[in-house]
Coordinates of C-alpha atoms and ligand atoms in Angstrom, one line a residue:
M21 CA -2.1 3.9 -49.8
A22 CA -1.4 7.3 -51.2
S23 CA 1.5 9.7 -51.4
T24 CA 1.5 13.5 -51.1
T25 CA 4.2 15.6 -52.8
L26 CA 4.4 19.3 -52.1
F27 CA 6.1 21.8 -54.4
N28 CA 6.7 25.6 -53.8
F29 CA 7.3 27.9 -56.7
H30 CA 8.5 31.5 -56.0
V31 CA 7.3 33.7 -58.9
P32 CA 7.5 37.4 -59.6
S33 CA 4.4 38.8 -57.9
Q34 CA 3.4 40.9 -61.0
V35 CA 2.7 37.6 -62.8
L36 CA 0.0 36.9 -60.3
L37 CA -1.3 40.4 -60.1
N38 CA -1.7 40.9 -63.9
P39 CA -4.9 39.1 -64.9
V40 CA -3.8 38.7 -68.6
D41 CA -0.4 37.2 -67.6
W42 CA -2.1 34.9 -65.0
K43 CA -4.6 33.7 -67.6
T44 CA -1.8 32.7 -69.9
M45 CA 0.0 30.9 -67.0
Q46 CA -3.1 29.0 -66.1
Q47 CA -3.5 27.8 -69.7
G48 CA 0.1 26.7 -69.7
M49 CA -0.4 24.8 -66.4
N50 CA -3.5 23.2 -67.7
A51 CA -1.5 21.8 -70.6
I52 CA 1.4 20.6 -68.3
F53 CA -0.9 18.8 -65.9
H54 CA -2.9 17.3 -68.8
E55 CA 0.4 15.9 -70.2
A56 CA 1.2 14.5 -66.8
G57 CA -2.0 12.5 -66.7
F58 CA -4.4 14.8 -65.0
D59 CA -6.9 14.5 -67.7
G60 CA -10.1 15.7 -66.0
S61 CA -11.3 19.2 -66.6
P62 CA -9.6 21.7 -64.3
H63 CA -11.8 23.5 -61.7
T64 CA -10.7 27.0 -60.7
V65 CA -11.8 29.1 -57.8
A66 CA -10.7 32.7 -57.8
F67 CA -10.4 34.3 -54.3
E68 CA -12.0 37.6 -53.7
S69 CA -10.1 40.9 -53.7
N70 CA -7.6 39.6 -56.2
N71 CA -6.2 37.4 -53.5
G72 CA -5.0 34.5 -55.5
S73 CA -6.8 31.4 -56.9
L74 CA -7.0 27.6 -56.5
T75 CA -7.2 25.1 -59.3
L76 CA -8.0 21.4 -58.9
Y77 CA -6.6 19.0 -61.5
S78 CA -7.6 15.3 -61.4
G79 CA -6.9 12.1 -63.2
S80 CA -9.1 9.2 -63.8
D81 CA -6.6 6.9 -62.0
G82 CA -7.2 8.7 -58.7
R83 CA -4.4 11.3 -58.8
S84 CA -5.1 15.0 -58.0
A85 CA -3.2 18.2 -57.8
V86 CA -4.2 21.4 -56.2
V87 CA -2.4 24.5 -57.4
Q88 CA -2.9 27.6 -55.2
S89 CA -1.5 31.0 -55.9
Y90 CA -0.8 33.6 -53.3
T91 CA -0.4 37.2 -54.5
E92 CA 2.9 37.8 -52.7
G93 CA 4.5 35.6 -55.2
L94 CA 4.1 32.0 -54.0
I95 CA 2.5 29.1 -55.9
T96 CA 2.0 25.9 -54.0
V97 CA 1.2 22.5 -55.7
N98 CA -0.2 19.7 -53.5
L99 CA 0.0 16.5 -55.5
Q100 CA -1.9 13.5 -54.2
E101 CA -1.6 10.2 -56.0
P102 CA -1.7 6.5 -55.5
S103 CA 1.5 5.1 -53.9
K104 CA 4.7 4.3 -55.8
E105 CA 3.6 0.6 -55.7
H106 CA 0.6 1.6 -57.8
K107 CA 1.6 1.4 -61.5
T108 CA 0.0 4.7 -62.4
A109 CA 1.9 6.8 -59.8
L110 CA 4.4 9.3 -61.2
T111 CA 8.0 8.2 -61.1
D112 CA 10.7 10.4 -59.5
Q113 CA 11.8 11.3 -63.1
E114 CA 8.2 12.4 -64.0
L115 CA 7.9 14.5 -60.9
S116 CA 11.2 16.2 -61.7
T117 CA 10.0 16.9 -65.3
L118 CA 6.7 18.3 -64.0
Q119 CA 8.6 20.6 -61.7
K120 CA 11.0 21.7 -64.4
K121 CA 8.1 22.5 -66.8
L122 CA 6.4 24.6 -64.2
V123 CA 9.6 26.4 -63.3
T124 CA 10.0 27.4 -67.0
L125 CA 6.4 28.4 -67.5
L126 CA 6.2 30.5 -64.4
G127 CA 9.6 32.1 -64.7
C128 CA 10.4 30.9 -61.2
E129 CA 13.1 32.5 -59.1
K130 CA 13.1 29.5 -56.9
S131 CA 11.3 26.2 -56.5
K132 CA 11.3 23.4 -54.0
R133 CA 10.0 19.8 -54.0
F134 CA 9.4 18.5 -50.5
P135 CA 10.1 14.8 -49.6
Q136 CA 7.0 12.7 -50.2
I137 CA 4.6 11.9 -47.4
R138 CA 3.2 8.5 -47.4
R139 CA -0.4 8.1 -46.2
S140 CA -2.0 4.8 -45.5
T141 CA -3.9 2.7 -43.0
D142 CA -0.7 0.8 -42.2
P143 CA -0.4 0.8 -38.4
C144 CA 3.4 0.9 -38.7
D145 CA 3.4 4.7 -38.8
P146 CA 6.8 6.3 -39.7
Y147 CA 5.8 9.9 -38.8
V148 CA 6.5 11.2 -35.3
P149 CA 6.6 14.8 -34.2
T150 CA 9.6 16.2 -32.4
V151 CA 9.0 17.6 -29.0
D152 CA 8.2 21.0 -30.5
N153 CA 6.0 19.4 -33.2
R154 CA 8.2 19.3 -36.2
L155 CA 7.8 16.3 -38.5
V156 CA 10.2 13.4 -38.3
E157 CA 10.1 10.3 -40.6
Y158 CA 11.5 7.1 -39.2
D159 CA 12.6 4.2 -41.4
F160 CA 10.4 1.7 -39.5
D161 CA 9.8 -1.4 -41.5
R162 CA 7.6 -3.5 -39.2
I163 CA 5.8 -3.6 -35.9
V164 CA 7.5 -6.2 -33.7
F165 CA 5.1 -5.9 -30.7
E166 CA 2.0 -4.0 -29.7
E167 CA -0.2 -4.2 -26.7
N168 CA -2.3 -1.9 -24.6
S169 CA -1.4 -2.4 -21.0
K170 CA -3.4 -1.0 -18.1
Y171 CA -1.2 2.1 -18.3
Q172 CA -0.3 2.8 -21.9
N173 CA 0.0 1.8 -25.5
I174 CA 3.2 -0.1 -25.9
K175 CA 4.7 -0.6 -29.4
I176 CA 8.1 -1.9 -30.5
Q177 CA 8.9 -1.1 -34.1
H178 CA 11.9 -2.1 -36.0
S179 CA 14.2 0.4 -37.7
P180 CA 17.1 -0.7 -39.9
Q181 CA 19.2 2.2 -38.5
Y182 CA 18.2 2.1 -34.8
G183 CA 17.2 -1.5 -34.2
N184 CA 14.0 -2.2 -32.2
V185 CA 12.5 1.0 -30.8
L186 CA 10.2 1.2 -27.8
I187 CA 7.3 3.5 -28.4
L188 CA 5.0 4.4 -25.5
D189 CA 1.8 6.2 -26.3
D190 CA 3.3 7.1 -29.7
D191 CA 6.4 8.7 -28.1
P192 CA 9.7 7.0 -29.1
N193 CA 11.3 6.1 -25.7
L194 CA 14.4 4.2 -26.4
A195 CA 16.0 2.2 -29.2
E196 CA 18.7 -0.5 -29.2
S197 CA 21.0 2.2 -30.7
D198 CA 20.6 4.5 -27.7
I199 CA 23.3 3.6 -25.1
A200 CA 24.0 7.4 -25.1
Y201 CA 20.7 7.8 -23.2
T202 CA 21.5 5.2 -20.6
N203 CA 25.0 6.5 -20.2
A204 CA 23.7 10.1 -19.7
I205 CA 21.1 9.2 -17.2
T206 CA 23.6 7.2 -15.1
G207 CA 26.1 10.1 -15.1
N208 CA 28.3 9.4 -18.2
G209 CA 31.0 7.7 -16.2
R210 CA 31.4 10.5 -13.6
Q211 CA 30.1 8.3 -10.8
D212 CA 31.4 5.2 -9.1
Y213 CA 28.6 2.8 -8.4
R214 CA 30.7 0.1 -6.8
G215 CA 29.3 -0.9 -3.5
K216 CA 26.5 1.7 -3.7
E217 CA 22.8 1.6 -3.1
V218 CA 20.7 2.6 -6.2
L219 CA 17.0 3.3 -6.6
V220 CA 15.7 3.3 -10.2
L221 CA 12.2 4.8 -10.8
G222 CA 10.7 3.4 -14.0
G223 CA 13.3 2.0 -16.4
G224 CA 11.2 -0.9 -17.7
D225 CA 13.2 -1.3 -20.8
G226 CA 16.0 -2.5 -18.6
G227 CA 18.8 -0.3 -20.1
I228 CA 19.7 1.3 -16.8
L229 CA 19.6 -2.0 -14.9
H230 CA 21.9 -3.6 -17.5
V231 CA 24.4 -0.8 -17.3
L232 CA 24.4 -0.6 -13.5
R233 CA 24.7 -4.3 -13.0
Q234 CA 28.0 -4.2 -14.9
Q235 CA 29.4 -1.9 -12.1
D236 CA 29.0 -4.1 -9.1
P237 CA 26.7 -1.9 -6.9
A238 CA 25.7 -3.2 -3.4
M239 CA 22.0 -3.1 -4.4
I240 CA 19.8 -1.8 -7.2
I241 CA 16.1 -1.5 -6.5
M242 CA 14.1 -0.8 -9.7
I243 CA 10.4 0.0 -9.4
E244 CA 8.6 -0.2 -12.7
I245 CA 4.8 -0.1 -12.8
D246 CA 4.2 -1.8 -16.2
Q247 CA 4.9 -5.6 -16.4
V248 CA 4.0 -5.5 -20.1
V249 CA 7.0 -3.2 -20.8
I250 CA 9.3 -5.5 -18.9
T251 CA 8.1 -8.7 -20.6
A252 CA 8.2 -7.1 -24.1
A253 CA 11.7 -5.6 -23.5
T254 CA 13.0 -8.9 -22.3
K255 CA 11.9 -10.5 -25.5
Y256 CA 12.3 -7.7 -28.1
L257 CA 14.8 -5.2 -26.7
R258 CA 17.7 -7.4 -25.9
G259 CA 20.1 -4.9 -27.4
I260 CA 19.0 -2.6 -24.5
C261 CA 18.4 -4.9 -21.5
F262 CA 20.4 -7.9 -22.5
D263 CA 19.8 -10.6 -19.9
S264 CA 19.4 -8.1 -17.0
M265 CA 15.7 -8.8 -16.5
D266 CA 15.6 -12.5 -17.3
K267 CA 15.3 -12.9 -13.6
L268 CA 13.6 -10.1 -11.6
E269 CA 15.8 -10.6 -8.6
G270 CA 19.5 -11.4 -8.0
S271 CA 22.1 -11.1 -5.2
N272 CA 22.4 -7.3 -5.8
Y273 CA 19.3 -6.3 -7.6
K274 CA 15.5 -6.5 -7.4
V275 CA 12.9 -5.4 -9.9
I276 CA 9.6 -4.5 -8.2
V277 CA 6.6 -4.3 -10.5
E278 CA 4.6 -1.6 -8.7
D279 CA 3.8 2.1 -8.6
C280 CA 6.9 3.7 -7.1
I281 CA 5.1 6.4 -5.1
P282 CA 4.0 4.2 -2.2
F283 CA 7.5 2.7 -2.0
L284 CA 9.1 6.2 -2.0
K285 CA 6.8 7.2 0.9
Q286 CA 7.5 4.0 2.7
Y287 CA 11.3 4.4 2.4
A288 CA 11.0 8.0 3.5
A289 CA 9.0 7.0 6.5
E290 CA 11.5 4.3 7.4
G291 CA 14.4 6.6 6.9
K292 CA 15.9 4.4 4.2
Q293 CA 18.3 6.3 1.9
F294 CA 20.2 5.6 -1.3
D295 CA 23.4 6.8 -2.8
F296 CA 21.7 7.3 -6.2
V297 CA 18.1 7.8 -7.3
I298 CA 17.6 7.6 -11.1
N299 CA 14.3 8.8 -12.3
D300 CA 13.5 7.3 -15.6
L301 CA 9.8 7.9 -15.3
T302 CA 8.7 10.5 -17.8
A303 CA 9.8 13.6 -19.7
I304 CA 9.3 16.8 -17.9
P305 CA 6.0 18.4 -18.9
I306 CA 5.9 20.2 -22.2
T307 CA 3.6 22.8 -20.8
T308 CA 5.0 25.8 -19.0
E309 CA 1.8 26.2 -17.0
P310 CA 3.1 25.5 -13.4
Q311 CA -0.3 24.6 -11.9
G312 CA -0.7 21.5 -14.1
D313 CA -1.0 18.0 -12.6
Q314 CA 2.2 17.0 -14.4
W315 CA 4.2 19.6 -12.6
D316 CA 2.7 18.6 -9.3
F317 CA 3.5 15.0 -10.0
L318 CA 7.0 15.9 -10.9
R319 CA 7.6 18.0 -7.7
L320 CA 6.1 15.1 -5.7
I321 CA 8.6 12.7 -7.1
L322 CA 11.4 15.1 -6.7
D323 CA 10.6 15.9 -3.1
L324 CA 10.1 12.2 -2.2
S325 CA 13.4 11.3 -4.0
M326 CA 15.3 14.0 -2.0
K327 CA 13.9 12.4 1.2
V328 CA 15.4 9.0 0.2
L329 CA 18.7 10.4 -1.1
K330 CA 21.7 10.4 1.2
P331 CA 23.1 13.9 1.9
T332 CA 26.0 13.0 -0.4
G333 CA 23.8 11.3 -2.9
R334 CA 23.1 12.1 -6.6
Y335 CA 19.7 12.2 -8.4
F336 CA 19.7 11.7 -12.2
T337 CA 16.9 12.3 -14.6
Q338 CA 16.2 13.1 -18.2
G339 CA 14.8 16.5 -18.9
N340 CA 13.3 17.3 -22.2
G341 CA 14.3 18.2 -25.8
A342 CA 17.0 20.9 -25.8
I343 CA 14.8 23.0 -27.9
M344 CA 12.1 23.2 -25.2
R345 CA 13.9 26.1 -23.4
D346 CA 10.9 27.4 -21.6
A347 CA 9.9 24.0 -20.2
L348 CA 13.5 23.4 -19.1
V349 CA 13.6 26.8 -17.3
M350 CA 10.3 25.9 -15.7
Y351 CA 11.8 22.6 -14.5
E352 CA 14.7 24.4 -13.0
Q353 CA 12.4 26.8 -11.2
Q354 CA 10.6 23.7 -9.7
L355 CA 14.0 22.7 -8.3
S356 CA 14.1 25.9 -6.2
K357 CA 10.7 25.0 -4.7
L358 CA 11.7 21.7 -3.1
S359 CA 11.6 21.1 0.6
V360 CA 15.4 20.8 0.6
P361 CA 17.7 23.2 -1.2
V362 CA 19.4 21.6 -4.2
D363 CA 22.0 22.4 -6.8
F364 CA 22.1 20.9 -10.3
S365 CA 24.1 20.5 -13.5
K366 CA 22.8 19.5 -16.9
E367 CA 24.2 18.1 -20.1
T368 CA 22.8 18.0 -23.6
V369 CA 23.2 14.6 -25.4
C370 CA 22.6 13.3 -28.8
V371 CA 20.4 10.2 -28.5
P372 CA 20.5 8.6 -31.9
S373 CA 16.9 7.5 -32.4
Y374 CA 15.5 10.8 -30.9
M375 CA 16.7 12.9 -33.9
E376 CA 16.8 15.9 -31.6
L377 CA 19.1 16.8 -28.7
W378 CA 18.0 15.8 -25.2
V379 CA 18.8 17.4 -21.8
F380 CA 19.7 15.4 -18.7
Y381 CA 20.0 16.6 -15.1
E382 CA 22.2 15.7 -12.2
I383 CA 20.8 17.1 -8.9
W384 CA 22.2 17.0 -5.4
K385 CA 21.4 18.4 -2.0
K386 CA 23.2 21.6 -1.1
Q387 CA 25.6 21.1 1.8
D388 CA 25.4 23.5 4.6
Q389 CA 28.4 25.3 6.1
N390 CA 29.2 22.3 8.3
G391 CA 29.2 20.0 5.4
S392 CA 26.0 18.2 6.5
Ligands
LIG10 N1 14.5 4.3 -20.5 C1 14.1 5.2 -21.5 C2 13.0 6.1 -21.0 C3 12.8 7.3 -21.9 N2 12.1 8.2 -21.2 C4 11.2 9.0 -21.9 C5 11.8 9.9 -22.9 C6 10.8 10.2 -24.0 C7 11.5 10.9 -25.0 N3 10.9 10.9 -26.2 C8 11.8 11.4 -27.2 C9 11.3 11.7 -28.5 C10 12.3 12.2 -29.3 N4 11.8 12.7 -30.6

């Protein structure tokens, strides 16, 4: 286990450009790092064309620091050391002292110490990128469940803040804290499900099924492909599904563990239609390349769903991170290419465990002049 601490120091660029000044600074840094336990001989590489330099400091206990200067006035320090649990790791106080000494020596205008990154072979990985690839650190403290099903890697990790979190192929899907997701994908109270026929595509965590079953619909059919997700959710995500999937069939609901596409085709062929279709299958593609398989799959689901949606029906789905504007625009363009004309509205929702805003769509068939 190791930890990485990054520091930035903004220095007047003349310090870096004047070889005499820079030599003095390097001697000062050698002393500071030596005092901090980096007792090996420093190794310096000067870059060509007066384009900065790099110095490696090392300690016999496994710590190292790389100091790199950039002539525009930036000095970065990448400090790698055994973890905090390791006796010889620098304490928070020692890291602050190191920073202060460097600030004074370098005559810094500004400095920054970044939060520490923990690096280990521990499979309970706290780092997950946002949808646009920015780093998020979760407070996961244990893996509750992990299995590779035929379809995906399924993990449930515990977070003191969010409860148990379902993670599919390394993408956090839903936490026990995330009723906001389920409310949004069922219309946030705008719809009356009483006596209605509902088709749920995916939804293996059982959140949608649980919420809908409270509302006395005539029938909910949920088609989820992955039995392993259902079984794990029933055991470890009870704050999402409660008892809704303890039995896969009841008087007004049925969970079918299959691929939904053949069912959609069969319903379309039979002329069976629903008041609501809720697509909880997957995020819309991140790519804006419209030829990709994912977009074809998405249009296939949308077209089939429109076929099984009553003329007055509503289709709900999650979209993507609110920051993925191009992908959302691309999704909206797909809506204009469906075999039936549709209108849509969208809302942006804060889903606690996502740590980024998420967009949800409500889609309906356009009514013609005669209201049909
Ligand atoms: N029933 C919940 C299904 C969730 N659908 C997939 C959404 C994936 C979103 N990942 C969000 C990651 C946020 N950082």
